[in-house]
Each structure stands twice: as structure tokens, then as C-alpha cells.
Amino acid sequence: MSAGPAVDPRGPRFAAILTTIVLAVVLITQWWPLLAAQAVVFAIGAFIGLKPAPYSLIYRYLVAPRLGPTTEREDAAPLRFAQAVGFVFAVVGTVGFATGLTALGFVATAFALFAAFLNAAFNFCLGCEMYLLIKRFSPSPRAS
């Protein structure tokens, strides 16, 4: 995942709010098709890009015009990594719920919900912080 264009940091927080709502509904209902749909949303953000991601489109066309411009920008690479982590948890949760391994579904979905809630409520992106830690402790290509 290469660093993409910088993004308005309000967009990922908006996406985290929607994700929090979706994942809370999944935990309450155990409706795995909704979790599978959330996995697709994560996959688009992680593997295709943030710009075409469904929640980004909602933010860009319905929310951002009402907020006005911002000069703040955030690197897309940590956000895409966070989407990939969310994708893994959503897929594991979907498999858990769909196959009757309900405890697995609950745990995986709860972890994803916790991370989304941290971002939505406190503007703390757990996946982004993981990305930065991994990057910090990974050997630099120039070091060899």
C-alpha cells in the first residue's frame, strides 16, 4: 500500500462514525450479511483507495460541502492500513457468524467496533498508530 494523496481528516472520522453504527448493529443482531457488506467497504478503502470507498463518497458529496474547506490534510497510507485491519476483522467475524462460530463472530466484530469507536469518539485511529509503529520498527531499505 503506497501513500496515496492526502485526505481531509474529517472524512475518515465520519467513516468511523458510520462504521461504529454498522458494527454495533451487527453485534446486536448477529446479522452476518451486514458485516460482510462492511468488509466490502473496508476492502475498497484498503485495496482500491479511500477516494472510491462508499463512506468517503457519502462524506465528499453530502457532508463536506456543508462543512466548508479545510487546510488540514492527513496521509492516506495509515488510513488504508487501518481499513485493511478492519477488513481482516470483518471477514473473520463474518465467517464466525455465518458458520455458527458465534463467539468468534462476536470477538472479531467487537475488536473492529472498539477500533472504530476510538476513532469516531476520540479521533484516535488505532490502525493508523499500528501502521506508524510497524513503519518505525521496520528496517529501512536505505539501511541495507
PDB file of C-alpha atoms in Angstrom:
ATOM      1  CA  MET A   1       0.000   0.000   0.000  1.00  0.00           C
ATOM      2  CA  SER A   2       1.707   3.138  -1.150  1.00  0.00           C
ATOM      3  CA  ALA A   3       0.959   6.511   0.274  1.00  0.00           C
ATOM      4  CA  GLY A   4      -1.873   7.981  -1.678  1.00  0.00           C
ATOM      5  CA  PRO A   5      -2.945  11.549  -1.829  1.00  0.00           C
ATOM      6  CA  ALA A   6      -3.500  13.335   1.437  1.00  0.00           C
ATOM      7  CA  VAL A   7      -7.100  13.393   2.624  1.00  0.00           C
ATOM      8  CA  ASP A   8      -9.354  15.654   4.655  1.00  0.00           C
ATOM      9  CA  PRO A   9      -9.085  14.145   8.175  1.00  0.00           C
ATOM     10  CA  ARG A  10     -12.780  14.773   8.811  1.00  0.00           C
ATOM     11  CA  GLY A  11     -13.679  12.148   6.187  1.00  0.00           C
ATOM     12  CA  PRO A  12     -12.110   9.164   7.965  1.00  0.00           C
ATOM     13  CA  ARG A  13     -13.681  10.255  11.234  1.00  0.00           C
ATOM     14  CA  PHE A  14     -17.095  10.417   9.531  1.00  0.00           C
ATOM     15  CA  ALA A  15     -16.442   6.941   8.114  1.00  0.00           C
ATOM     16  CA  ALA A  16     -15.557   5.733  11.613  1.00  0.00           C
ATOM     17  CA  ILE A  17     -18.900   7.014  12.898  1.00  0.00           C
ATOM     18  CA  LEU A  18     -20.802   5.097  10.207  1.00  0.00           C
ATOM     19  CA  THR A  19     -18.638   2.028  10.805  1.00  0.00           C
ATOM     20  CA  THR A  20     -19.318   2.206  14.545  1.00  0.00           C
ATOM     21  CA  ILE A  21     -23.059   2.249  13.898  1.00  0.00           C
ATOM     22  CA  VAL A  22     -22.884  -0.661  11.438  1.00  0.00           C
ATOM     23  CA  LEU A  23     -20.726  -2.794  13.740  1.00  0.00           C
ATOM     24  CA  ALA A  24     -22.933  -2.075  16.767  1.00  0.00           C
ATOM     25  CA  VAL A  25     -25.968  -3.207  14.771  1.00  0.00           C
ATOM     26  CA  VAL A  26     -24.083  -6.371  13.770  1.00  0.00           C
ATOM     27  CA  LEU A  27     -23.249  -7.158  17.406  1.00  0.00           C
ATOM     28  CA  ILE A  28     -26.872  -6.656  18.432  1.00  0.00           C
ATOM     29  CA  THR A  29     -28.410  -8.612  15.558  1.00  0.00           C
ATOM     30  CA  GLN A  30     -25.637 -11.052  14.599  1.00  0.00           C
ATOM     31  CA  TRP A  31     -26.684 -10.402  11.003  1.00  0.00           C
ATOM     32  CA  TRP A  32     -23.575 -11.509   9.152  1.00  0.00           C
ATOM     33  CA  PRO A  33     -24.607 -10.153   5.710  1.00  0.00           C
ATOM     34  CA  LEU A  34     -24.327  -6.621   7.135  1.00  0.00           C
ATOM     35  CA  LEU A  35     -20.859  -7.461   8.447  1.00  0.00           C
ATOM     36  CA  ALA A  36     -19.954  -8.873   5.030  1.00  0.00           C
ATOM     37  CA  ALA A  37     -21.076  -5.580   3.453  1.00  0.00           C
ATOM     38  CA  GLN A  38     -18.870  -3.704   5.936  1.00  0.00           C
ATOM     39  CA  ALA A  39     -15.987  -5.989   4.935  1.00  0.00           C
ATOM     40  CA  VAL A  40     -16.518  -4.908   1.323  1.00  0.00           C
ATOM     41  CA  VAL A  41     -16.436  -1.247   2.419  1.00  0.00           C
ATOM     42  CA  PHE A  42     -13.154  -1.911   4.250  1.00  0.00           C
ATOM     43  CA  ALA A  43     -11.746  -3.786   1.233  1.00  0.00           C
ATOM     44  CA  ILE A  44     -12.468  -0.917  -1.152  1.00  0.00           C
ATOM     45  CA  GLY A  45     -10.771   1.577   1.172  1.00  0.00           C
ATOM     46  CA  ALA A  46      -7.782  -0.673   1.802  1.00  0.00           C
ATOM     47  CA  PHE A  47      -7.105  -2.195  -1.594  1.00  0.00           C
ATOM     48  CA  ILE A  48      -8.616   0.192  -4.154  1.00  0.00           C
ATOM     49  CA  GLY A  49      -8.312   3.511  -2.338  1.00  0.00           C
ATOM     50  CA  LEU A  50     -10.041   5.866   0.010  1.00  0.00           C
ATOM     51  CA  LYS A  51     -11.459   8.077  -2.730  1.00  0.00           C
ATOM     52  CA  PRO A  52     -13.863   5.447  -4.176  1.00  0.00           C
ATOM     53  CA  ALA A  53     -14.747   3.981  -0.754  1.00  0.00           C
ATOM     54  CA  PRO A  54     -18.517   4.216  -0.109  1.00  0.00           C
ATOM     55  CA  TYR A  55     -18.288   6.205   3.140  1.00  0.00           C
ATOM     56  CA  SER A  56     -15.787   8.575   1.507  1.00  0.00           C
ATOM     57  CA  LEU A  57     -18.245   9.215  -1.303  1.00  0.00           C
ATOM     58  CA  ILE A  58     -21.028   9.962   1.174  1.00  0.00           C
ATOM     59  CA  TYR A  59     -18.722  12.326   3.046  1.00  0.00           C
ATOM     60  CA  ARG A  60     -17.417  14.058  -0.086  1.00  0.00           C
ATOM     61  CA  TYR A  61     -20.798  14.671  -1.706  1.00  0.00           C
ATOM     62  CA  LEU A  62     -23.202  15.076   1.236  1.00  0.00           C
ATOM     63  CA  VAL A  63     -21.210  16.189   4.278  1.00  0.00           C
ATOM     64  CA  ALA A  64     -18.069  18.076   3.196  1.00  0.00           C
ATOM     65  CA  PRO A  65     -19.938  20.722   1.156  1.00  0.00           C
ATOM     66  CA  ARG A  66     -21.823  21.695   4.318  1.00  0.00           C
ATOM     67  CA  LEU A  67     -18.631  21.943   6.391  1.00  0.00           C
ATOM     68  CA  GLY A  68     -16.580  24.104   4.107  1.00  0.00           C
ATOM     69  CA  PRO A  69     -12.965  23.675   3.097  1.00  0.00           C
ATOM     70  CA  THR A  70     -10.103  22.761   5.396  1.00  0.00           C
ATOM     71  CA  THR A  71      -6.380  23.160   5.006  1.00  0.00           C
ATOM     72  CA  GLU A  72      -5.701  20.109   7.175  1.00  0.00           C
ATOM     73  CA  ARG A  73      -4.539  17.004   5.352  1.00  0.00           C
ATOM     74  CA  GLU A  74      -3.665  13.500   6.502  1.00  0.00           C
ATOM     75  CA  ASP A  75      -1.527  10.854   4.804  1.00  0.00           C
ATOM     76  CA  ALA A  76      -3.703   8.165   3.233  1.00  0.00           C
ATOM     77  CA  ALA A  77      -1.305   5.231   3.820  1.00  0.00           C
ATOM     78  CA  PRO A  78      -2.014   4.761   7.557  1.00  0.00           C
ATOM     79  CA  LEU A  79      -5.737   5.090   6.883  1.00  0.00           C
ATOM     80  CA  ARG A  80      -5.605   2.438   4.170  1.00  0.00           C
ATOM     81  CA  PHE A  81      -3.697   0.149   6.529  1.00  0.00           C
ATOM     82  CA  ALA A  82      -6.397   0.693   9.162  1.00  0.00           C
ATOM     83  CA  GLN A  83      -9.020  -0.248   6.564  1.00  0.00           C
ATOM     84  CA  ALA A  84      -7.071  -3.449   5.824  1.00  0.00           C
ATOM     85  CA  VAL A  85      -7.011  -4.344   9.524  1.00  0.00           C
ATOM     86  CA  GLY A  86     -10.754  -3.665   9.721  1.00  0.00           C
ATOM     87  CA  PHE A  87     -11.234  -5.859   6.656  1.00  0.00           C
ATOM     88  CA  VAL A  88      -9.477  -8.790   8.351  1.00  0.00           C
ATOM     89  CA  PHE A  89     -11.588  -8.481  11.500  1.00  0.00           C
ATOM     90  CA  ALA A  90     -14.794  -8.106   9.466  1.00  0.00           C
ATOM     91  CA  VAL A  91     -14.017 -11.186   7.375  1.00  0.00           C
ATOM     92  CA  VAL A  92     -13.190 -13.245  10.476  1.00  0.00           C
ATOM     93  CA  GLY A  93     -16.388 -12.006  12.132  1.00  0.00           C
ATOM     94  CA  THR A  94     -18.453 -12.781   9.048  1.00  0.00           C
ATOM     95  CA  VAL A  95     -17.058 -16.308   8.866  1.00  0.00           C
ATOM     96  CA  GLY A  96     -17.723 -16.751  12.576  1.00  0.00           C
ATOM     97  CA  PHE A  97     -21.346 -15.662  12.435  1.00  0.00           C
ATOM     98  CA  ALA A  98     -22.060 -17.405   9.105  1.00  0.00           C
ATOM     99  CA  THR A  99     -20.676 -20.769  10.239  1.00  0.00           C
ATOM    100  CA  GLY A 100     -22.204 -20.808  13.691  1.00  0.00           C
ATOM    101  CA  LEU A 101     -18.980 -19.921  15.498  1.00  0.00           C
ATOM    102  CA  THR A 102     -20.846 -17.091  17.185  1.00  0.00           C
ATOM    103  CA  ALA A 103     -18.156 -16.406  19.801  1.00  0.00           C
ATOM    104  CA  LEU A 104     -15.605 -15.845  17.013  1.00  0.00           C
ATOM    105  CA  GLY A 105     -18.044 -13.520  15.257  1.00  0.00           C
ATOM    106  CA  PHE A 106     -18.639 -11.545  18.441  1.00  0.00           C
ATOM    107  CA  VAL A 107     -14.968 -11.207  19.351  1.00  0.00           C
ATOM    108  CA  ALA A 108     -13.809 -10.178  15.871  1.00  0.00           C
ATOM    109  CA  THR A 109     -16.677  -7.713  15.460  1.00  0.00           C
ATOM    110  CA  ALA A 110     -16.134  -6.306  18.951  1.00  0.00           C
ATOM    111  CA  PHE A 111     -12.448  -5.650  18.193  1.00  0.00           C
ATOM    112  CA  ALA A 112     -13.379  -3.836  14.979  1.00  0.00           C
ATOM    113  CA  LEU A 113     -16.098  -1.905  16.822  1.00  0.00           C
ATOM    114  CA  PHE A 114     -13.658  -0.879  19.546  1.00  0.00           C
ATOM    115  CA  ALA A 115     -11.197   0.490  16.973  1.00  0.00           C
ATOM    116  CA  ALA A 116     -13.924   2.310  15.023  1.00  0.00           C
ATOM    117  CA  PHE A 117     -15.358   3.793  18.215  1.00  0.00           C
ATOM    118  CA  LEU A 118     -11.931   5.086  19.297  1.00  0.00           C
ATOM    119  CA  ASN A 119     -11.667   6.940  16.002  1.00  0.00           C
ATOM    120  CA  ALA A 120     -15.271   8.166  15.983  1.00  0.00           C
ATOM    121  CA  ALA A 121     -15.357   9.360  19.598  1.00  0.00           C
ATOM    122  CA  PHE A 122     -11.763  10.361  20.313  1.00  0.00           C
ATOM    123  CA  ASN A 123     -10.197  10.867  16.869  1.00  0.00           C
ATOM    124  CA  PHE A 124      -7.703   8.102  17.711  1.00  0.00           C
ATOM    125  CA  CYS A 125      -7.061   5.759  14.783  1.00  0.00           C
ATOM    126  CA  LEU A 126      -5.728   2.525  16.271  1.00  0.00           C
ATOM    127  CA  GLY A 127      -4.889   1.041  12.864  1.00  0.00           C
ATOM    128  CA  CYS A 128      -3.035   4.227  11.897  1.00  0.00           C
ATOM    129  CA  GLU A 129      -0.975   4.047  15.083  1.00  0.00           C
ATOM    130  CA  MET A 130      -0.193   0.381  14.353  1.00  0.00           C
ATOM    131  CA  TYR A 131       0.952   1.396  10.861  1.00  0.00           C
ATOM    132  CA  LEU A 132       3.269   4.060  12.249  1.00  0.00           C
ATOM    133  CA  LEU A 133       4.753   1.640  14.813  1.00  0.00           C
ATOM    134  CA  ILE A 134       5.347  -1.025  12.177  1.00  0.00           C
ATOM    135  CA  LYS A 135       6.928   1.545   9.883  1.00  0.00           C
ATOM    136  CA  ARG A 136       9.137   2.855  12.692  1.00  0.00           C
ATOM    137  CA  PHE A 137      10.470  -0.590  13.591  1.00  0.00           C
ATOM    138  CA  SER A 138      10.755  -1.957  10.054  1.00  0.00           C
ATOM    139  CA  PRO A 139      14.215  -1.933   8.522  1.00  0.00           C
ATOM    140  CA  SER A 140      14.671   0.918   6.097  1.00  0.00           C
ATOM    141  CA  PRO A 141      15.544  -0.068   2.502  1.00  0.00           C
ATOM    142  CA  ARG A 142      18.330   2.539   2.624  1.00  0.00           C
ATOM    143  CA  ALA A 143      19.875   0.903   5.705  1.00  0.00           C
ATOM    144  CA  SER A 144      20.997  -2.164   3.742  1.00  0.00           C
TER     145      SER A 144
END
